[in-house]
C-alpha positions as a LaTeX table, in Angstrom:
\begin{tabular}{lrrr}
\hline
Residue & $x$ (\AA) & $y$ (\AA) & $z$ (\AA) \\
\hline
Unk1 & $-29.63$ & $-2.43$ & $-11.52$ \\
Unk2 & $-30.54$ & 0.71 & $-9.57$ \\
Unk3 & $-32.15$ & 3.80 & $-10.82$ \\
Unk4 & $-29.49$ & 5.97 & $-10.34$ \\
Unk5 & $-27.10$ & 3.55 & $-12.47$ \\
Unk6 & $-29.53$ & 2.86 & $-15.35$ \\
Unk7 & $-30.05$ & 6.97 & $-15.45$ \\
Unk8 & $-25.98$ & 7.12 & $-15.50$ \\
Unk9 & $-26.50$ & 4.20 & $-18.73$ \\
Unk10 & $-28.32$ & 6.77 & $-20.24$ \\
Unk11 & $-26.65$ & 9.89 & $-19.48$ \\
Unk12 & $-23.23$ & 8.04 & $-21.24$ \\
Unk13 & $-25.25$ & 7.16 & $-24.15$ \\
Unk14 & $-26.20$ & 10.43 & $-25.05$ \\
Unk15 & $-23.26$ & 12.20 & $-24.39$ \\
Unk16 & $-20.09$ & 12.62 & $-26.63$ \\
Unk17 & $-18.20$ & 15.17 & $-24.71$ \\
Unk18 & $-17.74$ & 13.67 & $-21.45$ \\
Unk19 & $-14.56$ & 14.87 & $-18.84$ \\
Unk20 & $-14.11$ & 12.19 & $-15.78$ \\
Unk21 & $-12.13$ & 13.36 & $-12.98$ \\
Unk22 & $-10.67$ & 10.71 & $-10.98$ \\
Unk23 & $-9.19$ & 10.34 & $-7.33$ \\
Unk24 & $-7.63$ & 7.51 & $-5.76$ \\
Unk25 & $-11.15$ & 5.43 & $-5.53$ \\
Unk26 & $-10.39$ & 4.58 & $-9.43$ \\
Unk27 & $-7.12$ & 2.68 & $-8.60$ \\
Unk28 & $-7.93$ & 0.92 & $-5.23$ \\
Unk29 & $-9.78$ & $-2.08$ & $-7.00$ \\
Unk30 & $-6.50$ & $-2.52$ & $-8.49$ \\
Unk31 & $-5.24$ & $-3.10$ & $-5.43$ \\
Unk32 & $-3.51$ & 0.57 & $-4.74$ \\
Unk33 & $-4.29$ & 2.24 & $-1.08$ \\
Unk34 & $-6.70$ & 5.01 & $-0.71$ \\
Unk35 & $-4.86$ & 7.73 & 1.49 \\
Unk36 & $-7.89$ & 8.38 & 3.29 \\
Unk37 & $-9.96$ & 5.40 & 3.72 \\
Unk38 & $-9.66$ & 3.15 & 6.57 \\
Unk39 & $-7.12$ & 0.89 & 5.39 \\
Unk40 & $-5.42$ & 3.77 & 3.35 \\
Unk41 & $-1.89$ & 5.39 & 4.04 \\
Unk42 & $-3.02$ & 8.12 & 6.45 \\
Unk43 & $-3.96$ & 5.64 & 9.23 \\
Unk44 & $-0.87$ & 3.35 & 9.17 \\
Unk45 & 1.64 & 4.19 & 11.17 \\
Unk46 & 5.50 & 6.01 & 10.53 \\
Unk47 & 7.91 & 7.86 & 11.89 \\
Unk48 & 6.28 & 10.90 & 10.54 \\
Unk49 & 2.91 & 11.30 & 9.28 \\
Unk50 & 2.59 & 10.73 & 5.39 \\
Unk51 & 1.56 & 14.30 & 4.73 \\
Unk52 & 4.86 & 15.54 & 6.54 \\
Unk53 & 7.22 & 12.39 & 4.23 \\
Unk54 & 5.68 & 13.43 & 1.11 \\
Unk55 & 6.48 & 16.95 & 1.44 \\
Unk56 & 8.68 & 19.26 & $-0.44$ \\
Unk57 & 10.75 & 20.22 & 2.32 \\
Unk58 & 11.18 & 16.86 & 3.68 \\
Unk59 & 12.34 & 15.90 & 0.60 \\
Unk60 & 15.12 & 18.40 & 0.60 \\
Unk61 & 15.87 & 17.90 & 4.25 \\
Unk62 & 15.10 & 13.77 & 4.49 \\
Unk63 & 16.04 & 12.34 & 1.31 \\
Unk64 & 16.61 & 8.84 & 2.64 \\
Unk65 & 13.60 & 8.76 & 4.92 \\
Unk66 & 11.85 & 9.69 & 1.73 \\
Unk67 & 12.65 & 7.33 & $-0.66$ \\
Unk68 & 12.38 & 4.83 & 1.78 \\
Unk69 & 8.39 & 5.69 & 2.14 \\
Unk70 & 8.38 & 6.47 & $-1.29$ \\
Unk71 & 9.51 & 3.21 & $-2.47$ \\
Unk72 & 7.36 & 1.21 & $-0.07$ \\
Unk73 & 4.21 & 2.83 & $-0.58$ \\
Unk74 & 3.93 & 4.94 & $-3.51$ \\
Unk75 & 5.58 & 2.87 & $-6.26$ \\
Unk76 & 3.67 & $-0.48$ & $-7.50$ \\
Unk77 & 4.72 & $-1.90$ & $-10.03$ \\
Unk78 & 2.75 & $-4.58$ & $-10.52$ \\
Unk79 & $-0.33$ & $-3.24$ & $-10.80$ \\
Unk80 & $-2.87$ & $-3.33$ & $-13.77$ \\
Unk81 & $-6.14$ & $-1.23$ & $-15.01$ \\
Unk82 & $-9.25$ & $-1.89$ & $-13.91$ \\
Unk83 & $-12.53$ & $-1.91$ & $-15.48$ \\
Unk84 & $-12.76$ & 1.83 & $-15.01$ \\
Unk85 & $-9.50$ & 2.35 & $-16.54$ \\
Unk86 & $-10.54$ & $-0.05$ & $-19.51$ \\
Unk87 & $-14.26$ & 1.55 & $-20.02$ \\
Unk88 & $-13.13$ & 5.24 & $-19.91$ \\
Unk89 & $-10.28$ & 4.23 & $-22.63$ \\
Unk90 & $-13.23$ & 2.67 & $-24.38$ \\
Unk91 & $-15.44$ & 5.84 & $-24.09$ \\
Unk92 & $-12.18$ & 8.00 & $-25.66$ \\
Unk93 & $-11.76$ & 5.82 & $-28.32$ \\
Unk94 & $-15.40$ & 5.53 & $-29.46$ \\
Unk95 & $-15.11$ & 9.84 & $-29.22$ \\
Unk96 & $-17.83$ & 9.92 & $-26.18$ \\
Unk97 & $-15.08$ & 10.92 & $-23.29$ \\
Unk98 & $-12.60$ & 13.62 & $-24.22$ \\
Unk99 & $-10.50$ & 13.19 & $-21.68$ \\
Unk100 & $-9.43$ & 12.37 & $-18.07$ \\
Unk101 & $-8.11$ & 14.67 & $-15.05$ \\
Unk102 & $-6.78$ & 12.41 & $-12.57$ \\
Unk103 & $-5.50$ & 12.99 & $-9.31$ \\
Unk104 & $-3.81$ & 9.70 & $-9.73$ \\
Unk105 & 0.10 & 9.48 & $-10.08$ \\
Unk106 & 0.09 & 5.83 & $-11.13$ \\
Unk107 & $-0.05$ & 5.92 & $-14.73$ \\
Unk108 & $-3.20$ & 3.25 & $-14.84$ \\
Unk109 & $-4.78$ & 5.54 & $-17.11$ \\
Unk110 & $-2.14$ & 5.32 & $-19.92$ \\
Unk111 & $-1.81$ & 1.63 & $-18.99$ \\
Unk112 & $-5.31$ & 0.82 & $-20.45$ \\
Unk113 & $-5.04$ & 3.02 & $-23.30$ \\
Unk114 & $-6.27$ & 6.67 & $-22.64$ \\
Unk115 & $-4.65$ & 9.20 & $-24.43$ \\
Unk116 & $-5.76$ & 12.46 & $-23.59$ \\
Unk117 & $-4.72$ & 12.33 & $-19.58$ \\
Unk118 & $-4.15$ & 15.43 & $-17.46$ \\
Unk119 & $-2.06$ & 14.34 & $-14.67$ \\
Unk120 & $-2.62$ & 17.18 & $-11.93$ \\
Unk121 & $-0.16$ & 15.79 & $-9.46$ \\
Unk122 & 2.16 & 13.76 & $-11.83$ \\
Unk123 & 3.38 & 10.59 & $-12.05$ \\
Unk124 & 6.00 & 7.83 & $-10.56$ \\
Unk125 & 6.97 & 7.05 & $-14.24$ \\
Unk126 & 8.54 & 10.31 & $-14.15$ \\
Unk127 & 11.54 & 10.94 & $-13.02$ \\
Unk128 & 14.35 & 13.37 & $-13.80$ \\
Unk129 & 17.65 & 14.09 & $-12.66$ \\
Unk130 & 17.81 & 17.77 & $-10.66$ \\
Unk131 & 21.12 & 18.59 & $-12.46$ \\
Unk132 & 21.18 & 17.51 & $-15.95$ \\
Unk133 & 17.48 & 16.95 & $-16.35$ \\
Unk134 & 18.14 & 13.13 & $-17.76$ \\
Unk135 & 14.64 & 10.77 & $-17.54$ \\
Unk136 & 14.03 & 7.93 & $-15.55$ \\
Unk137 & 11.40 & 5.29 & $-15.12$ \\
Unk138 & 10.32 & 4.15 & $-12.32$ \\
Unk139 & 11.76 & 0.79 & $-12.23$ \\
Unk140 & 15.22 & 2.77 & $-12.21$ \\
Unk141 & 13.71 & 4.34 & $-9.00$ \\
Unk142 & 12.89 & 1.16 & $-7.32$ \\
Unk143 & 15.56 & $-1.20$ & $-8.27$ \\
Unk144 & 18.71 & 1.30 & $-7.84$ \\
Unk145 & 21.11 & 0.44 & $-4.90$ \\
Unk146 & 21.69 & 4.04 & $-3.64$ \\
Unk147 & 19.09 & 5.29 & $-0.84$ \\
Unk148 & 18.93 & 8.33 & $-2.98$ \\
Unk149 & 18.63 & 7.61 & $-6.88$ \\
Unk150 & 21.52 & 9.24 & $-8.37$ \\
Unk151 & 21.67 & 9.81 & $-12.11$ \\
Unk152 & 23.71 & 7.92 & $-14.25$ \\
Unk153 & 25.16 & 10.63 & $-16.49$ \\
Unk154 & 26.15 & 12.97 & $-14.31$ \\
Unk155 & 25.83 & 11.78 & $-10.48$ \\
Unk156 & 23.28 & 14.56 & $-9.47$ \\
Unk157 & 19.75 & 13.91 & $-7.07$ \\
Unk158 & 16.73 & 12.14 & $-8.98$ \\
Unk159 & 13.59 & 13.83 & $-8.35$ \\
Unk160 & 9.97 & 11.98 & $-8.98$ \\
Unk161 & 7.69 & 13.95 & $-11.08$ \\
Unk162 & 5.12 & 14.45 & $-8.69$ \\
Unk163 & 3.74 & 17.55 & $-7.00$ \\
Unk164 & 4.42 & 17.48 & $-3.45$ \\
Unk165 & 3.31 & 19.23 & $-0.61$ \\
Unk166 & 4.16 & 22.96 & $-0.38$ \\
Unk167 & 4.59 & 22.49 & $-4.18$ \\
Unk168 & 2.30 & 23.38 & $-6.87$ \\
Unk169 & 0.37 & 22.46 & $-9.74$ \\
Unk170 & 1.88 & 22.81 & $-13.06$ \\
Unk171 & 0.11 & 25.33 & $-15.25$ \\
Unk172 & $-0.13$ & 23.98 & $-18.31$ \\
Unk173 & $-1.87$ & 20.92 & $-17.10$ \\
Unk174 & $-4.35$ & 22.88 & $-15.10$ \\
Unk175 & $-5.02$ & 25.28 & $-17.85$ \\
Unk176 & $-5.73$ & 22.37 & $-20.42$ \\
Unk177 & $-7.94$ & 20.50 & $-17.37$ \\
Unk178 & $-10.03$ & 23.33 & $-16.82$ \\
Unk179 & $-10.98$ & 24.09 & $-20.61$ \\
Unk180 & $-11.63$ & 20.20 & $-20.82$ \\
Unk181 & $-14.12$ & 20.67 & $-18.05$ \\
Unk182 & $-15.37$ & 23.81 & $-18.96$ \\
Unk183 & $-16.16$ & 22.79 & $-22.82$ \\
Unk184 & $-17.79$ & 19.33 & $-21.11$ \\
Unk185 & $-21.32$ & 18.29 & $-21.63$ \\
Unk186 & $-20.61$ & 15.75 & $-18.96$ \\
Unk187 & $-18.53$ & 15.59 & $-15.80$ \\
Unk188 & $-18.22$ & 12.28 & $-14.26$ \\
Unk189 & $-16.49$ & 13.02 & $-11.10$ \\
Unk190 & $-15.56$ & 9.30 & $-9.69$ \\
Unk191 & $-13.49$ & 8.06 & $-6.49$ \\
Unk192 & $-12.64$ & 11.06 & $-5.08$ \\
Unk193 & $-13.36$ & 13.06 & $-1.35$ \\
Unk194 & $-13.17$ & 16.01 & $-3.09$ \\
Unk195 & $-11.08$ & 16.98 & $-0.48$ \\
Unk196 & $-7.34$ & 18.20 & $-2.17$ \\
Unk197 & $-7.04$ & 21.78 & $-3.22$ \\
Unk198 & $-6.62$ & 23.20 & $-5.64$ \\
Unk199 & $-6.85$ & 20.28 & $-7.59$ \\
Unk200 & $-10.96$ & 19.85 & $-6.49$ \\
Unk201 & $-11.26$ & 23.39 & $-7.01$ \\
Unk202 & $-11.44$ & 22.65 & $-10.83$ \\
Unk203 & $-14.91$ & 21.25 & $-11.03$ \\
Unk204 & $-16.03$ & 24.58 & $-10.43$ \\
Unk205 & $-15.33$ & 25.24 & $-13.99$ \\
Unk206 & $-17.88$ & 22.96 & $-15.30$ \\
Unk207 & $-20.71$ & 24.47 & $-16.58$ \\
Unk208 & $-23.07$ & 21.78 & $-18.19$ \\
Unk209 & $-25.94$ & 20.11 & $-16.36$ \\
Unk210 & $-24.98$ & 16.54 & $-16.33$ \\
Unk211 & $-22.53$ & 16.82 & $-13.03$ \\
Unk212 & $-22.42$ & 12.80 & $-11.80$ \\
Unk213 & $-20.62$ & 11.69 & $-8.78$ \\
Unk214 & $-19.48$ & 8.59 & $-7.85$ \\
Unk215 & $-18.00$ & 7.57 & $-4.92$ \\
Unk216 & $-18.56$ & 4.88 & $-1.93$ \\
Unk217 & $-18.88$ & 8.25 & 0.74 \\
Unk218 & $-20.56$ & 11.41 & 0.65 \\
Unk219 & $-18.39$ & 14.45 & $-0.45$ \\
Unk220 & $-18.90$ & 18.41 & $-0.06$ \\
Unk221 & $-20.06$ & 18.48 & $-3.46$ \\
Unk222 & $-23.08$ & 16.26 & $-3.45$ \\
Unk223 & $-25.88$ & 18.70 & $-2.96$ \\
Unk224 & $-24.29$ & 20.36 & $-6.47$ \\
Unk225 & $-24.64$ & 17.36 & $-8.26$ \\
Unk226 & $-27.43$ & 16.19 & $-11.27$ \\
Unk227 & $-27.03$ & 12.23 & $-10.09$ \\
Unk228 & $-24.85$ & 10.89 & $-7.21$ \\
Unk229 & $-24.40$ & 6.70 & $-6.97$ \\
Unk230 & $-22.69$ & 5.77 & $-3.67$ \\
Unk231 & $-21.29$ & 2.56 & $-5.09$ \\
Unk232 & $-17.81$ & 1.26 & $-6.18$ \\
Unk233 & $-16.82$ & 2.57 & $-9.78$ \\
Unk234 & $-16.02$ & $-0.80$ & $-11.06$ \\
Unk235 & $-19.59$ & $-2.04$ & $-10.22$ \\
Unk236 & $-21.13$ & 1.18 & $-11.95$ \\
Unk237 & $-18.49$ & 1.27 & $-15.28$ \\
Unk238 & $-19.05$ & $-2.18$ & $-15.74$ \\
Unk239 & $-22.22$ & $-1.56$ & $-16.84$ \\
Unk240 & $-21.49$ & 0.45 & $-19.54$ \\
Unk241 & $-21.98$ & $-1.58$ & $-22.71$ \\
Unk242 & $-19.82$ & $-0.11$ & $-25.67$ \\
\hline
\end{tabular}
């Protein structure tokens, strides 16, 4: 065990008002692309680049093309937690973590058992029809025969609940986020480039001195940070002993 990770150990053990805030590194080891790594989304390739798809004006203007990508690549089913999922629901229920900001839309979160999740771009389990507001899951989403998901009550568009691009954040989830991470004697920032704003942008709330960063690559926030492990977050959060 490295230096870094048994001064993490520690850090965890003393703490009992930790914030993590996750990015898509937490849900790759269960088997979900990283946009931005090598094998991730952005360097496949489409009829139009993933930013442009997952926009909210393609959206309106491609439905069909949308859904297509959107079904293909954004909704997994199948998936399960991993052991960062598990630990961090561990941490919350043993009242060390307080809560987690994801960037995440998968729900993996929930899946292992956290409670107190701020979802800052949504999720795929959330889905609501445009004209009479009715709920779906997302099994609705991927098993429905229409290109376009078209509510059952009423026959109007289905919308995912996830914030596209050219759409923004919604501000109650930011505003609970950033007194989470304000109020935090720890921030364990894991899996993430730090690279999508404003969601990234949060950190700067924190105001503790336990700032840990985790992630395989260096990000713009490194030089900020109390401790920074360039390993996998399932080889670090498996060492957590609770």
């Amino acid at each position: 065990m490295s230096e870094a990770i048994k001064k993490f150990l520690q850090m965890v053990k003393e703490s009992d008002n930790i914030v993590f805030f996750g990015g898509a590194g937490v849900s790759t080891e269960s088997g979900i692309p990283d946009f931005r790594s090598v094998d991730g989304l952005y360097n496949q390739s489409y009829d139009y680049p993933p930013e442009t798809i997952l926009s909210h004006s393609f959206y309106l203007a491609k439905p069909e093309e949308f859904y297509r990508f959107y079904r293909d690549k954004m909704l997994c089913p199948d998936v399960q937690p991993n052991v960062t999922h598990k630990v961090l629901a561990k941490l919350e229920q043993a009242g060390k973590l307080r809560s987690v900001v994801t960037q995440n839309i998968d729900g993996l979160h929930q899946a292992a058992g956290s409670k107190r999740v701020w979802e800052l771009h949504g999720s795929v389990h959330r889905n609501y029809c445009q004209h009479c507001g009715k709920l779906f899951d997302a099994r609705y989403i991927l098993e429905s025969p229409d290109p376009v998901p078209i509510c059952d009550a009423c026959g109007g568009r289905i919308k995912p609940d996830v914030v596209l691009y050219e759409e923004g954040l919604d501000d109650e989830t930011v505003r609970q986020a950033i007194y989470d991470i304000s109020h935090a004697d720890m921030l364990i920032i894991g899996g993430t480039s730090l690279a999508v704003y404003p969601a990234a942008g949060l950190i700067d709330y924190y105001r503790g001195n336990q700032l840990v960063l985790i992630n395989k690559s260096a990000t713009p926030m490194d030089s900020r940070a109390d401790l920074v492990i360039q390993e996998g977050l399932g080889a670090v959060f498996g060492q957590i002993e609770l």
